[in-house]
């Protein structure tokens, strides 16, 4: 049982390049989330999904797209990377969306955009 | 103004001391209050959660919620060097915000031997 895994762990991009971050969970969770973490800002929700085939915008969705083609995978795409997207990206999943439900986080992807 | 305010620290304490962490918030709809622990270069992990007001104890950890003051606290007794981490408060509330958590910025805690 690996929990939540993220690929890649590190990446350096040049401005304007594109990339996709992959999140996978093996806990059969319905809900999945993408956050970014910046110093002094805490974790901010980018996009989330309430089930296979669904996506929705979070607090800071601009410049990102997501897809949830399979229940266990949640992809985050950057079509044209900007320096402001330099951050640590965390994926999380939960069984339901209830307030008492635990969100399980992956180890993060450190992205630098030059 | 952020919905959840948390002092970033760092907070440095000697081993064995009590660590006191807190967050304030502005949204009175918040009902679920959580504390996550994040070790360096790792993802956050849930430490404790509390529903509505009151206290909750789990081993050396005590979480308190005062909804009237919009203030939550986490206390760590008999702190150990292994407690050195960043502690993030998080909260959610009304029906339409369900799993969407609002996080504080996190407080870095350093426990020195």
Coordinates of C-alpha atoms in Angstrom, one line a residue:
Chain A
X1 CA 0.0 0.0 0.0
X2 CA 1.9 3.0 -1.3
X3 CA -0.7 5.6 -0.4
X4 CA -0.3 8.8 -2.5
X5 CA 2.6 9.0 -4.9
X6 CA 3.7 11.9 -7.1
X7 CA 5.9 12.0 -10.2
X8 CA 8.4 13.6 -10.7
X9 CA 9.9 14.6 -7.3
X10 CA 11.9 17.5 -8.8
X11 CA 11.7 19.5 -12.1
X12 CA 13.3 22.6 -13.5
X13 CA 11.5 24.3 -16.4
X14 CA 12.2 27.3 -18.6
X15 CA 9.5 29.9 -19.0
X16 CA 7.0 28.9 -21.6
X17 CA 7.6 25.1 -21.3
X18 CA 4.9 22.7 -20.4
X19 CA 4.8 19.7 -18.1
X20 CA 2.4 17.3 -16.4
X21 CA 2.6 16.3 -12.8
X22 CA 1.2 12.8 -12.0
X23 CA -0.6 11.8 -8.8
X24 CA -1.6 8.3 -8.1
X25 CA -3.4 6.8 -5.1
X26 CA -4.1 3.2 -4.2
X27 CA -6.7 3.7 -1.4
X28 CA -9.7 3.8 -3.7
X29 CA -10.5 7.4 -2.7
X30 CA -13.1 9.4 -4.5
X31 CA -11.8 12.8 -3.8
X32 CA -8.4 14.1 -5.0
X33 CA -6.8 17.5 -4.7
X34 CA -3.9 19.5 -6.0
X35 CA -2.3 22.1 -3.7
X36 CA 0.7 24.4 -4.0
X37 CA 2.7 25.5 -1.0
X38 CA 4.7 28.7 -1.0
X39 CA 6.6 30.3 1.9
X40 CA 4.2 32.3 4.2
X41 CA 1.2 31.3 2.2
X42 CA 0.4 27.9 3.4
X43 CA -1.3 25.3 1.2
X44 CA -3.6 26.7 -1.4
X45 CA -6.0 24.5 -3.4
X46 CA -5.5 24.6 -7.2
X47 CA -8.0 22.1 -8.5
X48 CA -9.9 19.2 -7.1
X49 CA -12.0 16.2 -8.2
X50 CA -14.9 14.6 -6.5
X51 CA -14.8 11.4 -8.7
X52 CA -13.6 9.9 -11.9
X53 CA -14.2 12.1 -14.8
X54 CA -14.9 15.2 -12.7
X55 CA -12.7 18.3 -12.0
X56 CA -13.4 21.7 -10.4
X57 CA -11.5 24.9 -9.7
X58 CA -10.0 25.7 -6.4
X59 CA -8.6 28.9 -4.9
X60 CA -5.8 29.5 -7.4
X61 CA -6.6 27.6 -10.7
X62 CA -5.2 30.1 -13.3
X63 CA -2.4 28.7 -15.4
X64 CA -3.2 25.1 -14.5
X65 CA -5.4 22.3 -16.0
X66 CA -6.3 18.9 -14.6
X67 CA -7.7 15.6 -15.7
X68 CA -9.1 12.6 -13.8
X69 CA -9.6 9.9 -16.5
X70 CA -9.0 7.1 -14.0
X71 CA -10.2 7.0 -10.4
X72 CA -6.7 6.4 -9.1
X73 CA -4.9 9.1 -11.1
X74 CA -5.1 12.9 -11.0
X75 CA -2.9 14.9 -13.5
X76 CA -1.9 18.5 -13.1
X77 CA -0.8 20.3 -16.3
X78 CA 1.1 23.5 -16.8
X79 CA 0.7 24.6 -20.5
X80 CA 3.1 27.5 -20.4
X81 CA 5.1 27.7 -17.2
X82 CA 5.8 31.0 -15.6
X83 CA 8.3 31.9 -12.8
X84 CA 5.3 32.6 -10.5
X85 CA 4.5 28.9 -10.7
X86 CA 7.8 28.0 -8.9
X87 CA 6.5 26.2 -5.9
X88 CA 6.1 22.8 -4.1
X89 CA 3.1 21.0 -5.4
X90 CA 1.2 18.5 -3.2
X91 CA -1.5 16.0 -4.3
X92 CA -3.9 14.7 -1.7
X93 CA -6.8 12.3 -1.6
X94 CA -9.7 11.5 0.7
X95 CA -12.4 8.9 0.8
X96 CA -15.2 11.4 0.9
X97 CA -15.5 15.2 1.2
X98 CA -16.8 15.2 4.7
X99 CA -15.2 17.7 7.1
X100 CA -14.1 14.8 9.3
X101 CA -12.4 12.9 6.6
X102 CA -8.6 12.7 6.5
X103 CA -6.8 14.0 3.5
X104 CA -3.7 12.0 2.7
X105 CA -0.9 13.9 1.1
X106 CA 1.8 12.8 -1.3
X107 CA 5.5 13.6 -0.9
X108 CA 5.4 16.7 -3.2
X109 CA 7.0 17.9 -6.4
X110 CA 9.5 20.7 -6.2
X111 CA 9.1 22.8 -9.4
X112 CA 11.4 25.6 -10.4
X113 CA 10.6 27.8 -13.4
X114 CA 13.5 29.9 -14.7
Chain B
X1 CA -6.8 39.5 5.1
X2 CA -6.3 35.7 5.2
X3 CA -9.2 33.6 6.5
X4 CA -6.7 31.7 8.7
X5 CA -3.7 33.4 10.5
X6 CA -0.8 31.5 11.9
X7 CA 2.5 32.8 13.2
X8 CA 5.3 31.2 11.0
X9 CA 7.8 31.1 13.8
X10 CA 10.3 29.5 14.1
X11 CA 9.5 28.5 17.6
X12 CA 12.5 27.0 19.4
X13 CA 12.1 25.1 22.7
X14 CA 14.3 22.9 24.7
X15 CA 13.5 19.2 24.9
X16 CA 10.9 18.4 27.5
X17 CA 9.2 21.9 27.3
X18 CA 5.6 22.5 26.4
X19 CA 5.0 23.7 22.8
X20 CA 2.1 26.0 22.4
X21 CA 0.8 26.7 18.9
X22 CA -2.3 28.6 17.8
X23 CA -4.3 29.9 14.9
X24 CA -7.0 32.5 14.5
X25 CA -9.6 32.6 11.9
X26 CA -12.3 34.9 10.6
X27 CA -15.0 32.6 9.1
X28 CA -17.5 31.7 11.7
X29 CA -18.8 28.9 9.5
X30 CA -15.8 26.8 10.2
X31 CA -16.7 23.7 12.2
X32 CA -13.9 21.2 11.6
X33 CA -10.5 22.0 12.9
X34 CA -7.4 20.1 12.1
X35 CA -3.7 20.1 12.8
X36 CA -1.3 18.7 10.3
X37 CA 2.4 18.0 10.9
X38 CA 4.9 18.4 8.1
X39 CA 8.5 17.2 8.3
X40 CA 11.1 18.9 6.1
X41 CA 10.7 18.0 2.5
X42 CA 7.7 15.7 3.2
X43 CA 3.9 16.0 2.7
X44 CA 1.7 17.0 5.6
X45 CA 0.1 14.3 7.7
X46 CA -3.0 14.6 9.9
X47 CA -2.1 14.9 13.6
X48 CA -5.5 15.7 15.2
X49 CA -8.9 17.0 14.4
X50 CA -11.6 18.5 16.5
X51 CA -15.2 19.2 15.6
X52 CA -16.7 22.4 16.9
X53 CA -15.6 23.7 20.3
X54 CA -13.8 21.9 23.1
X55 CA -10.7 20.0 23.9
X56 CA -9.3 16.8 22.5
X57 CA -6.3 14.9 23.9
X58 CA -4.2 12.3 22.2
X59 CA -1.1 11.2 24.1
X60 CA 1.2 14.2 24.4
X61 CA -1.0 16.3 22.1
X62 CA -3.9 18.4 23.1
X63 CA -6.1 20.4 20.7
X64 CA -8.4 23.2 21.8
X65 CA -11.0 25.1 19.9
X66 CA -12.7 28.3 21.1
X67 CA -15.2 29.2 18.5
X68 CA -16.4 32.3 20.4
X69 CA -12.9 33.8 20.1
X70 CA -12.2 32.1 16.7
X71 CA -9.0 30.7 18.1
X72 CA -7.6 27.2 18.1
X73 CA -4.5 25.8 19.9
X74 CA -2.3 22.8 19.9
X75 CA -0.2 21.9 22.9
X76 CA 2.7 19.4 22.8
X77 CA 3.8 18.2 26.2
X78 CA 7.2 16.7 27.0
X79 CA 8.5 17.8 23.6
X80 CA 11.0 15.6 21.8
X81 CA 13.5 16.4 19.0
X82 CA 11.4 14.2 16.8
X83 CA 8.6 16.8 17.2
X84 CA 10.7 19.3 15.2
X85 CA 8.5 20.0 12.2
X86 CA 6.1 22.5 10.7
X87 CA 2.6 22.4 12.2
X88 CA -0.2 23.6 10.0
X89 CA -3.7 24.3 11.2
X90 CA -6.5 23.7 8.8
X91 CA -10.3 24.1 8.9
X92 CA -13.4 23.6 6.9
X93 CA -17.0 24.3 7.6
X94 CA -20.2 24.9 5.9
X95 CA -21.8 22.3 3.6
X96 CA -20.6 23.9 0.4
X97 CA -17.0 23.9 1.5
X98 CA -16.9 20.3 2.6
X99 CA -13.4 18.9 2.0
X100 CA -12.0 22.2 0.9
X101 CA -9.6 23.0 3.7
X102 CA -8.3 26.4 4.5
X103 CA -4.7 26.2 5.8
X104 CA -2.7 28.4 8.0
X105 CA 0.8 29.3 6.8
X106 CA 2.3 26.8 9.3
X107 CA 4.6 27.3 12.3
X108 CA 8.1 25.8 12.3
X109 CA 8.9 24.2 15.6
X110 CA 12.5 23.3 16.6
X111 CA 13.0 21.2 19.7
X112 CA 16.6 21.3 20.8
X113 CA 18.2 18.4 22.8

